[in-house]
mmCIF file of C-alpha atoms in Angstrom:
data_model
loop_
_atom_site.group_PDB
_atom_site.id
_atom_site.type_symbol
_atom_site.label_atom_id
_atom_site.label_comp_id
_atom_site.label_asym_id
_atom_site.label_seq_id
_atom_site.Cartn_x
_atom_site.Cartn_y
_atom_site.Cartn_z
ATOM 1 C CA MET A 1 93.998 76.476 68.658
ATOM 2 C CA LEU A 2 91.296 79.024 69.470
ATOM 3 C CA PRO A 3 89.917 77.105 72.500
ATOM 4 C CA ALA A 4 93.440 76.727 73.874
ATOM 5 C CA LEU A 5 94.124 80.403 73.215
ATOM 6 C CA PHE A 6 90.927 81.400 75.007
ATOM 7 C CA GLN A 7 91.765 79.106 77.926
ATOM 8 C CA GLN A 8 95.262 80.575 78.244
ATOM 9 C CA ILE A 9 94.079 84.197 78.156
ATOM 10 C CA SER A 10 91.332 83.423 80.700
ATOM 11 C CA LEU A 11 93.908 81.895 83.035
ATOM 12 C CA ASN A 12 96.091 84.985 82.683
ATOM 13 C CA PHE A 13 93.183 87.326 83.403
ATOM 14 C CA MET A 14 92.114 85.370 86.469
ATOM 15 C CA THR A 15 95.683 85.396 87.809
ATOM 16 C CA MET A 16 96.060 89.123 87.160
ATOM 17 C CA PHE A 17 92.742 89.883 88.834
ATOM 18 C CA ILE A 18 93.681 87.984 91.999
ATOM 19 C CA LEU A 19 97.201 89.438 92.190
ATOM 20 C CA PHE A 20 96.120 93.029 91.572
ATOM 21 C CA GLN A 21 93.230 92.828 94.036
ATOM 22 C CA LEU A 22 95.651 91.638 96.708
ATOM 23 C CA TYR A 23 98.126 94.379 95.787
ATOM 24 C CA PHE A 24 95.538 97.174 95.802
ATOM 25 C CA HIS A 25 94.125 95.926 99.107
ATOM 26 C CA TYR A 26 97.486 96.168 100.866
ATOM 27 C CA LYS A 27 99.024 99.009 98.833
ATOM 28 C CA GLU A 28 98.332 101.709 101.420
ATOM 29 C CA ARG A 29 100.254 99.723 104.018
ATOM 30 C CA ILE A 30 103.340 99.510 101.799
ATOM 31 C CA THR A 31 105.194 102.760 102.362
ATOM 32 C CA SER A 32 108.431 101.829 100.577
ATOM 33 C CA LYS A 33 108.487 102.622 96.850
ATOM 34 C CA LEU A 34 111.186 99.987 96.307
ATOM 35 C CA LEU A 35 109.094 97.317 98.018
ATOM 36 C CA ARG A 36 106.121 98.237 95.828
ATOM 37 C CA GLN A 37 108.252 97.822 92.706
ATOM 38 C CA ILE A 38 109.506 94.449 93.954
ATOM 39 C CA ILE A 39 105.950 93.243 94.594
ATOM 40 C CA ILE A 40 104.746 94.468 91.187
ATOM 41 C CA GLY A 41 107.706 92.818 89.454
ATOM 42 C CA THR A 42 107.042 89.549 91.270
ATOM 43 C CA GLY A 43 103.377 89.676 90.270
ATOM 44 C CA PHE A 44 104.182 90.235 86.609
ATOM 45 C CA GLY A 45 106.809 87.501 86.899
ATOM 46 C CA ILE A 46 104.141 85.061 88.090
ATOM 47 C CA ILE A 47 101.936 86.051 85.158
ATOM 48 C CA GLN A 48 104.867 85.539 82.795
ATOM 49 C CA TYR A 49 105.449 82.144 84.406
ATOM 50 C CA ILE A 50 101.960 81.061 83.372
ATOM 51 C CA CYS A 51 102.461 82.494 79.886
ATOM 52 C CA LEU A 52 105.737 80.666 79.319
ATOM 53 C CA ARG A 53 104.724 77.336 80.851
ATOM 54 C CA PHE A 54 101.739 76.843 78.550
ATOM 55 C CA PRO A 55 102.793 77.754 74.992
ATOM 56 C CA LEU A 56 100.957 77.270 71.722
ATOM 57 C CA THR A 57 102.865 75.561 68.932
ATOM 58 C CA LEU A 58 102.895 76.188 65.199
ATOM 59 C CA PRO A 59 103.906 73.858 62.367
ATOM 60 C CA ASP A 60 107.276 74.442 60.730
ATOM 61 C CA SER A 61 108.342 76.844 63.463
ATOM 62 C CA SER A 62 111.508 76.654 65.505
ATOM 63 C CA MET A 63 109.739 78.192 68.478
ATOM 64 C CA PRO A 64 106.189 78.073 69.946
ATOM 65 C CA ILE A 65 103.923 81.022 70.613
ATOM 66 C CA PHE A 66 104.078 82.362 74.158
ATOM 67 C CA ILE A 67 100.947 84.287 75.099
ATOM 68 C CA GLY A 68 102.089 87.371 76.967
ATOM 69 C CA SER A 69 105.762 86.488 76.605
ATOM 70 C CA ASN A 70 106.636 90.182 76.751
ATOM 71 C CA ILE A 71 104.976 90.828 80.094
ATOM 72 C CA PHE A 72 108.246 92.325 81.286
ATOM 73 C CA ILE A 73 107.618 95.259 78.904
ATOM 74 C CA LEU A 74 104.393 95.946 80.787
ATOM 75 C CA ALA A 75 106.182 95.497 84.115
ATOM 76 C CA ALA A 76 108.402 98.437 83.161
ATOM 77 C CA VAL A 77 105.319 100.704 83.095
ATOM 78 C CA TYR A 78 104.043 99.963 86.596
ATOM 79 C CA GLY A 79 107.100 98.606 88.375
ATOM 80 C CA GLY A 80 109.867 100.676 86.827
ATOM 81 C CA PRO A 81 113.350 99.220 86.237
ATOM 82 C CA VAL A 82 113.218 97.116 89.414
ATOM 83 C CA GLY A 83 109.860 95.543 88.580
ATOM 84 C CA MET A 84 110.923 94.867 84.993
ATOM 85 C CA PHE A 85 114.196 93.251 86.090
ATOM 86 C CA ILE A 86 112.426 90.926 88.551
ATOM 87 C CA ALA A 87 109.866 89.872 85.919
ATOM 88 C CA LEU A 88 112.734 89.233 83.477
ATOM 89 C CA VAL A 89 114.648 87.116 85.972
ATOM 90 C CA ILE A 90 111.608 84.973 86.762
ATOM 91 C CA GLY A 91 110.898 84.470 83.053
ATOM 92 C CA GLN A 92 114.485 83.571 82.185
ATOM 93 C CA ILE A 93 114.801 81.101 85.062
ATOM 94 C CA ILE A 94 111.614 79.339 83.971
ATOM 95 C CA MET A 95 112.705 79.088 80.352
ATOM 96 C CA LYS A 96 116.073 77.484 81.056
ATOM 97 C CA PRO A 97 116.490 74.160 79.208
ATOM 98 C CA GLY A 98 115.495 71.006 81.006
ATOM 99 C CA ARG A 99 112.150 72.159 82.324
ATOM 100 C CA PRO A 100 109.322 69.665 81.850
ATOM 101 C CA SER A 101 107.182 70.199 78.792
ATOM 102 C CA GLN A 102 103.664 71.554 79.007
ATOM 103 C CA VAL A 103 103.024 71.096 75.275
ATOM 104 C CA PRO A 104 99.975 68.834 74.804
ATOM 105 C CA ALA A 105 99.956 65.550 73.012
ATOM 106 C CA ALA A 106 99.785 65.441 69.237
ATOM 107 C CA ASN A 107 96.169 64.284 69.262
ATOM 108 C CA ASP A 108 94.998 67.395 71.128
ATOM 109 C CA PRO A 109 92.523 68.991 68.661
ATOM 110 C CA ASN A 110 92.875 72.394 70.266
ATOM 111 C CA MET A 111 96.542 72.800 69.411
ATOM 112 C CA ILE A 112 98.548 73.206 66.214
ATOM 113 C CA MET A 113 101.522 70.887 66.594
ATOM 114 C CA PRO A 114 104.845 70.850 64.762
ATOM 115 C CA SER A 115 104.985 68.452 61.855
ATOM 116 C CA GLY A 116 107.278 66.122 63.769
ATOM 117 C CA GLY A 117 104.865 65.565 66.657
ATOM 118 C CA PRO A 118 105.107 66.628 70.301
ATOM 119 C CA VAL A 119 108.164 68.678 71.181
ATOM 120 C CA GLU A 120 109.787 69.236 74.541
ATOM 121 C CA ILE A 121 110.016 72.836 75.698
ATOM 122 C CA SER A 122 113.644 72.152 76.467
ATOM 123 C CA SER A 123 114.253 71.660 72.747
ATOM 124 C CA PHE A 124 113.334 75.293 72.166
ATOM 125 C CA GLN A 125 115.776 78.030 72.949
ATOM 126 C CA PRO A 126 114.693 80.818 75.288
ATOM 127 C CA ILE A 127 113.432 83.984 73.642
ATOM 128 C CA GLY A 128 116.345 85.307 71.706
ATOM 129 C CA GLY A 129 117.948 81.868 71.777
ATOM 130 C CA MET A 130 119.390 82.157 68.256
ATOM 131 C CA LEU A 131 121.628 84.922 69.495
ATOM 132 C CA ALA A 132 125.051 84.205 70.917
ATOM 133 C CA ASN A 133 123.924 85.479 74.311
ATOM 134 C CA PRO A 134 120.115 85.441 74.652
ATOM 135 C CA ASP A 135 120.188 86.577 78.279
ATOM 136 C CA LEU A 136 122.145 89.664 77.284
ATOM 137 C CA PHE A 137 119.671 90.365 74.482
ATOM 138 C CA ILE A 138 116.711 90.212 76.874
ATOM 139 C CA ILE A 139 118.441 92.466 79.397
ATOM 140 C CA LEU A 140 119.362 94.999 76.716
ATOM 141 C CA PHE A 141 115.826 94.946 75.348
ATOM 142 C CA GLY A 142 114.489 95.512 78.859
ATOM 143 C CA ILE A 143 116.773 98.522 79.271
ATOM 144 C CA VAL A 144 115.496 99.869 75.956
ATOM 145 C CA ALA A 145 111.921 99.408 77.224
ATOM 146 C CA VAL A 146 112.599 101.378 80.413
ATOM 147 C CA LEU A 147 114.311 104.197 78.504
ATOM 148 C CA ALA A 148 111.514 104.286 75.930
ATOM 149 C CA TYR A 149 108.822 104.650 78.597
ATOM 150 C CA ARG A 150 110.891 107.281 80.356
ATOM 151 C CA PHE A 151 111.902 109.527 77.464
ATOM 152 C CA LEU A 152 109.725 108.956 74.376
ATOM 153 C CA PRO A 153 106.979 111.618 74.034
ATOM 154 C CA LEU A 154 104.331 108.957 73.419
ATOM 155 C CA LYS A 155 101.504 107.458 75.416
ATOM 156 C CA ASN A 156 102.280 104.256 77.291
ATOM 157 C CA TRP A 157 100.235 102.075 74.963
ATOM 158 C CA GLN A 158 101.999 103.548 71.927
ATOM 159 C CA VAL A 159 105.415 102.795 73.418
ATOM 160 C CA TRP A 160 104.222 99.296 74.327
ATOM 161 C CA LEU A 161 103.029 98.650 70.758
ATOM 162 C CA CYS A 162 106.272 99.935 69.204
ATOM 163 C CA LEU A 163 108.373 97.754 71.504
ATOM 164 C CA ASN A 164 106.296 94.664 70.751
ATOM 165 C CA ILE A 165 106.502 95.207 66.999
ATOM 166 C CA LEU A 166 110.267 95.652 67.317
ATOM 167 C CA PHE A 167 110.464 92.434 69.326
ATOM 168 C CA GLN A 168 108.454 90.516 66.714
ATOM 169 C CA ILE A 169 110.668 91.826 63.911
ATOM 170 C CA LYS A 170 113.666 90.559 65.847
ATOM 171 C CA LEU A 171 112.046 87.138 66.249
ATOM 172 C CA TYR A 172 111.276 86.963 62.521
ATOM 173 C CA TRP A 173 114.880 87.797 61.672
ATOM 174 C CA MET A 174 116.492 85.326 64.055
ATOM 175 C CA LEU A 175 114.096 82.344 63.787
ATOM 176 C CA GLY A 176 113.934 82.165 60.017
ATOM 177 C CA ASP A 177 110.252 81.157 59.982
ATOM 178 C CA THR A 178 108.082 81.631 56.936
ATOM 179 C CA LEU A 179 106.296 84.944 56.571
ATOM 180 C CA THR A 180 102.917 83.275 57.215
ATOM 181 C CA THR A 181 104.119 81.631 60.422
ATOM 182 C CA SER A 182 105.688 84.868 61.617
ATOM 183 C CA LEU A 183 102.503 86.834 60.901
ATOM 184 C CA ILE A 184 100.446 84.310 62.872
ATOM 185 C CA ARG A 185 102.899 84.495 65.761
ATOM 186 C CA CYS A 186 102.995 88.281 65.641
ATOM 187 C CA SER A 187 99.198 88.607 65.507
ATOM 188 C CA VAL A 188 98.524 86.175 68.355
ATOM 189 C CA GLU A 189 101.223 87.533 70.675
ATOM 190 C CA ILE A 190 100.470 91.215 70.075
ATOM 191 C CA ILE A 191 96.664 90.878 70.205
ATOM 192 C CA SER A 192 96.744 88.732 73.343
ATOM 193 C CA GLY A 193 99.341 91.053 74.837
ATOM 194 C CA ALA A 194 97.118 94.032 74.009
ATOM 195 C CA LEU A 195 94.233 92.403 75.873
ATOM 196 C CA ILE A 196 96.493 91.872 78.878
ATOM 197 C CA TYR A 197 97.732 95.475 78.642
ATOM 198 C CA TYR A 198 94.185 96.838 78.452
ATOM 199 C CA TYR A 199 93.048 94.713 81.392
ATOM 200 C CA VAL A 200 95.958 95.796 83.611
ATOM 201 C CA ASP A 201 95.491 99.436 82.584
ATOM 202 C CA TYR A 202 91.761 99.201 83.269
ATOM 203 C CA MET A 203 92.303 97.816 86.775
ATOM 204 C CA HIS A 204 94.926 100.473 87.508
ATOM 205 C CA ARG A 205 92.699 103.333 86.294
ATOM 206 C CA ALA A 206 89.725 101.931 88.218
ATOM 207 C CA TYR A 207 91.812 101.874 91.386
ATOM 208 C CA GLN A 208 93.019 105.446 90.822
ATOM 209 C CA SER A 209 89.443 106.637 90.211
ATOM 210 C CA LYS A 210 88.286 104.895 93.374
ATOM 211 C CA LYS A 211 91.041 106.560 95.419
ATOM 212 C CA GLN A 212 90.208 109.977 93.943
ATOM 213 C CA LEU A 213 86.526 109.561 94.806
ATOM 214 C CA GLU A 214 87.438 108.432 98.315
ATOM 215 C CA GLN A 215 89.661 111.473 98.727
ATOM 216 C CA LEU A 216 86.933 113.825 97.541
ATOM 217 C CA ALA A 217 84.491 112.218 99.954
ATOM 218 C CA THR A 218 86.770 111.993 102.999
ATOM 219 C CA LYS A 219 89.440 114.723 102.720
ATOM 220 C CA ASP A 220 89.206 118.443 103.418
ATOM 221 C CA SER A 221 89.976 120.174 100.118
ATOM 222 C CA LEU A 222 91.895 123.054 101.732
ATOM 223 C CA THR A 223 94.144 121.345 104.262
ATOM 224 C CA GLY A 224 94.316 117.769 102.974
ATOM 225 C CA VAL A 225 93.386 116.227 106.337
ATOM 226 C CA TYR A 226 90.196 114.230 106.871
ATOM 227 C CA ASN A 227 86.873 116.058 106.903
ATOM 228 C CA ALA A 228 83.979 116.045 109.359
ATOM 229 C CA GLY A 229 82.179 113.250 107.511
ATOM 230 C CA TYR A 230 85.139 110.921 107.810
ATOM 231 C CA TYR A 231 85.580 111.920 111.453
ATOM 232 C CA ALA A 232 82.049 110.708 112.211
ATOM 233 C CA MET A 233 82.698 107.297 110.625
ATOM 234 C CA ALA A 234 86.147 106.857 112.177
ATOM 235 C CA SER A 235 84.955 108.009 115.586
ATOM 236 C CA GLU A 236 82.141 105.478 115.611
ATOM 237 C CA ARG A 237 84.478 102.653 114.562
ATOM 238 C CA LEU A 238 87.239 103.472 117.066
ATOM 239 C CA PHE A 239 84.705 104.023 119.845
ATOM 240 C CA ALA A 240 83.266 100.550 119.223
ATOM 241 C CA GLU A 241 86.771 99.047 119.435
ATOM 242 C CA ALA A 242 87.460 100.883 122.685
ATOM 243 C CA LYS A 243 84.139 99.740 124.120
ATOM 244 C CA ARG A 244 85.063 96.116 123.349
ATOM 245 C CA GLY A 245 88.326 96.651 125.216
ATOM 246 C CA LYS A 246 90.520 96.291 122.134
ATOM 247 C CA SER A 247 92.304 99.633 122.516
ATOM 248 C CA ASN A 248 92.487 102.924 124.341
ATOM 249 C CA LEU A 249 90.970 105.982 122.726
ATOM 250 C CA ALA A 250 91.517 109.696 123.202
ATOM 251 C CA LEU A 251 89.887 112.599 121.392
ATOM 252 C CA LEU A 252 91.655 115.931 121.054
ATOM 253 C CA ILE A 253 89.766 119.000 119.808
ATOM 254 C CA MET A 254 91.804 122.082 118.974
ATOM 255 C CA ASP A 255 90.798 125.619 118.070
ATOM 256 C CA ILE A 256 93.054 128.412 116.766
ATOM 257 C CA ASP A 257 92.904 131.352 119.147
ATOM 258 C CA HIS A 258 91.631 134.654 117.675
ATOM 259 C CA PHE A 259 91.380 133.189 114.178
ATOM 260 C CA LYS A 260 88.545 135.549 113.219
ATOM 261 C CA HIS A 261 90.890 138.475 113.854
ATOM 262 C CA ILE A 262 93.366 136.986 111.341
ATOM 263 C CA ASN A 263 90.714 136.743 108.627
ATOM 264 C CA ASP A 264 89.363 140.220 109.333
ATOM 265 C CA THR A 265 92.799 141.861 109.486
ATOM 266 C CA TYR A 266 94.836 140.050 106.840
ATOM 267 C CA GLY A 267 92.159 138.513 104.618
ATOM 268 C CA HIS A 268 90.991 134.988 103.898
ATOM 269 C CA PRO A 269 94.030 133.981 101.782
ATOM 270 C CA VAL A 270 96.230 134.452 104.851
ATOM 271 C CA GLY A 271 93.649 132.631 106.962
ATOM 272 C CA ASP A 272 93.684 129.709 104.535
ATOM 273 C CA GLN A 273 97.484 129.613 104.682
ATOM 274 C CA VAL A 274 97.341 129.485 108.479
ATOM 275 C CA LEU A 275 94.878 126.575 108.345
ATOM 276 C CA LYS A 276 97.134 124.633 105.971
ATOM 277 C CA GLU A 277 100.184 125.154 108.154
ATOM 278 C CA MET A 278 98.258 124.222 111.300
ATOM 279 C CA ALA A 279 97.110 120.996 109.647
ATOM 280 C CA GLY A 280 100.739 120.254 108.787
ATOM 281 C CA LEU A 281 101.817 120.785 112.401
ATOM 282 C CA LEU A 282 99.065 118.440 113.582
ATOM 283 C CA LYS A 283 100.040 115.714 111.133
ATOM 284 C CA HIS A 284 103.660 116.081 112.208
ATOM 285 C CA ALA A 285 102.689 115.801 115.889
ATOM 286 C CA PHE A 286 100.385 112.807 115.320
ATOM 287 C CA PRO A 287 102.001 110.834 112.472
ATOM 288 C CA GLY A 288 100.852 107.357 113.554
ATOM 289 C CA ARG A 289 99.088 105.186 111.012
ATOM 290 C CA HIS A 290 96.090 104.817 113.339
ATOM 291 C CA GLU A 291 95.952 108.485 114.407
ATOM 292 C CA ILE A 292 93.319 110.416 112.472
ATOM 293 C CA VAL A 293 93.639 114.180 112.025
ATOM 294 C CA CYS A 294 90.439 115.942 110.909
ATOM 295 C CA ARG A 295 89.236 119.447 110.230
ATOM 296 C CA ASN A 296 85.764 119.733 111.697
ATOM 297 C CA GLY A 297 85.086 123.101 110.120
ATOM 298 C CA GLY A 298 86.338 126.669 110.347
ATOM 299 C CA GLU A 299 89.417 126.816 112.576
ATOM 300 C CA GLU A 300 88.532 123.690 114.586
ATOM 301 C CA PHE A 301 90.529 120.476 114.220
ATOM 302 C CA SER A 302 90.213 117.131 115.960
ATOM 303 C CA VAL A 303 92.510 114.138 116.392
ATOM 304 C CA LEU A 304 91.369 110.592 117.174
ATOM 305 C CA ILE A 305 94.180 108.795 119.013
ATOM 306 C CA PRO A 306 93.838 105.025 119.631
ATOM 307 C CA HIS A 307 96.420 102.662 121.167
ATOM 308 C CA ARG A 308 98.105 105.330 123.323
ATOM 309 C CA ASP A 309 97.787 105.917 127.060
ATOM 310 C CA ALA A 310 96.882 109.210 128.718
ATOM 311 C CA THR A 311 100.484 110.092 129.544
ATOM 312 C CA GLU A 312 101.605 109.770 125.925
ATOM 313 C CA VAL A 313 98.645 111.753 124.635
ATOM 314 C CA THR A 314 99.206 114.528 127.173
ATOM 315 C CA ARG A 315 102.916 114.754 126.398
ATOM 316 C CA THR A 316 102.270 114.877 122.652
ATOM 317 C CA ALA A 317 99.550 117.532 123.009
ATOM 318 C CA GLU A 318 101.847 119.720 125.105
ATOM 319 C CA HIS A 319 104.682 119.303 122.616
ATOM 320 C CA PHE A 320 102.320 120.233 119.772
ATOM 321 C CA GLN A 321 101.213 123.351 121.618
ATOM 322 C CA GLU A 322 104.851 124.387 122.090
ATOM 323 C CA ASN A 323 105.508 123.876 118.372
ATOM 324 C CA VAL A 324 102.576 126.147 117.528
ATOM 325 C CA ARG A 325 103.897 128.889 119.803
ATOM 326 C CA SER A 326 107.339 128.773 118.175
ATOM 327 C CA HIS A 327 106.100 128.479 114.591
ATOM 328 C CA VAL A 328 106.022 131.565 112.354
ATOM 329 C CA PHE A 329 102.873 131.408 110.227
ATOM 330 C CA ALA A 330 102.650 132.838 106.705
ATOM 331 C CA ALA A 331 106.424 133.351 106.793
ATOM 332 C CA ASP A 332 106.574 133.460 102.988
ATOM 333 C CA ARG A 333 104.811 136.845 103.069
ATOM 334 C CA GLU A 334 107.298 139.655 103.562
ATOM 335 C CA ASP A 335 104.921 141.914 105.466
ATOM 336 C CA LEU A 336 103.733 139.257 107.933
ATOM 337 C CA SER A 337 105.181 137.343 110.863
ATOM 338 C CA LEU A 338 102.277 135.728 112.677
ATOM 339 C CA ARG A 339 102.630 134.055 116.064
ATOM 340 C CA LEU A 340 99.599 132.076 117.142
ATOM 341 C CA THR A 341 98.359 129.914 119.985
ATOM 342 C CA VAL A 342 95.782 127.158 120.250
ATOM 343 C CA SER A 343 93.297 126.008 122.860
ATOM 344 C CA VAL A 344 92.884 122.265 123.305
ATOM 345 C CA GLY A 345 90.259 120.043 124.900
ATOM 346 C CA ILE A 346 90.942 116.345 125.467
ATOM 347 C CA CYS A 347 88.629 113.502 126.426
ATOM 348 C CA PHE A 348 89.713 109.928 127.198
ATOM 349 C CA TYR A 349 87.368 107.006 126.693
ATOM 350 C CA SER A 350 85.665 105.741 129.832
ATOM 351 C CA GLU A 351 82.990 103.129 130.440
ATOM 352 C CA ASP A 352 80.273 105.681 131.131
ATOM 353 C CA CYS A 353 80.546 106.925 127.534
ATOM 354 C CA THR A 354 77.625 105.223 125.821
ATOM 355 C CA ARG A 355 78.003 106.872 122.400
ATOM 356 C CA HIS A 356 80.919 108.183 120.407
ATOM 357 C CA GLN A 357 79.170 111.570 120.435
ATOM 358 C CA ASP A 358 79.622 111.637 124.214
ATOM 359 C CA MET A 359 83.380 111.887 123.812
ATOM 360 C CA TYR A 360 83.038 114.774 121.381
ATOM 361 C CA GLU A 361 80.676 116.654 123.691
ATOM 362 C CA ARG A 362 83.052 116.239 126.627
ATOM 363 C CA ALA A 363 86.129 117.247 124.640
ATOM 364 C CA ASP A 364 84.214 120.237 123.294
ATOM 365 C CA ARG A 365 83.319 121.310 126.839
ATOM 366 C CA ALA A 366 86.968 120.970 127.799
ATOM 367 C CA LEU A 367 87.901 123.150 124.823
ATOM 368 C CA TYR A 368 85.368 125.767 125.924
ATOM 369 C CA GLN A 369 86.885 125.715 129.395
ATOM 370 C CA ALA A 370 90.384 126.231 127.942
ATOM 371 C CA LYS A 371 89.124 129.314 126.116
ATOM 372 C CA HIS A 372 87.295 130.544 129.199
ATOM 373 C CA ASN A 373 90.501 130.220 131.228
ATOM 374 C CA GLY A 374 92.335 132.597 128.907
ATOM 375 C CA ARG A 375 93.176 130.456 125.837
ATOM 376 C CA ASP A 376 96.532 128.850 124.959
ATOM 377 C CA GLN A 377 95.748 126.020 127.375
ATOM 378 C CA ILE A 378 94.971 122.314 127.452
ATOM 379 C CA CYS A 379 91.962 121.169 129.473
ATOM 380 C CA TYR A 380 90.794 117.622 130.115
ATOM 381 C CA ALA A 381 87.316 116.157 130.574
ATOM 382 C CA ASP A 382 87.051 113.375 133.162
ATOM 383 C CA SER A 383 84.482 110.624 133.164
ATOM 384 C CA HIS A 384 81.967 112.705 135.144
ATOM 385 C CA LEU A 385 81.999 115.621 132.714
ATOM 386 C CA ALA A 386 84.012 117.654 135.176
ATOM 387 C CA ILE A 387 86.695 119.771 133.560
ATOM 388 C CA SER A 388 90.289 119.695 134.746
ATOM 389 C CA SER A 389 93.244 121.594 133.358
#
């Protein structure tokens, strides 16, 4: 039994690793919370499929052991009610009578077989099968699981353990197995389930830690937009794509006019508030998935804009500048009503740009020209470093 148990758990772990790696890889592209829950529920349903298709059998028991049979309880943690329901549906469909047996032959030394020899899975009832309506029992138990995770003042693993013990007590009551058989079933299912729970929790925490480290390394702590370090990496990557002819590329550099006066007059807390609100206006103006808003330092921001032509970029920059003029900064402070302007320099990729730094230097010169012309302007750098407004 132990070799078969080890083989089954290894198969589950390998499946979970592959599914979760795929999910984490594409998670950032999935913006819908409902779609995420559906994908998580489907993944746990696939894991439950493997658990239910390869059971272990015990002598003198009316039902085999299903490693990880209560995966749907775990699905409630990460996929919510939707994920749990999908995992339940997949499990119940698989366990309907008439499915081909995956129970090994009686001479398999790795398995403990019933005294009567090999048994078809279809001869077993689904989980809860001794009840008048096993499907209803599973659904009700799933609802209890969701409510328990939502409202009980316990850690997730404590709720999971309580629910599994409750489930095993229910099995003992309805199957009528001996105490020894029930203890074996309970031990195997809970211990194997605990390993699965720990593994899923470990992968989830590792992913969260990775995202937190990435955020610390790439995001500006004050405004939440990307920092100068990330700008350098993204600029080099997008410049290489533009040079290969895969996309257009524009660089916008923006500076808040007379920002030093704000800090000197109203203090740094007000200045920080202005920076946060300006970052929000930039993200609202350039919301595209491929558009990268960065804070280069101080009151200077930059935006890398691929896949858009010069007309679109110009129109968006002008609209952003109008939004800044009409926006009231630090409006939550009763004694303030700040109206600000910004100066903008824009450079479009051209073939005579040999390095990504060239675009920054040209956009920066255009920004300087906008300030020199009286601020609150947009200036453009052409391919010959000449400045046009």
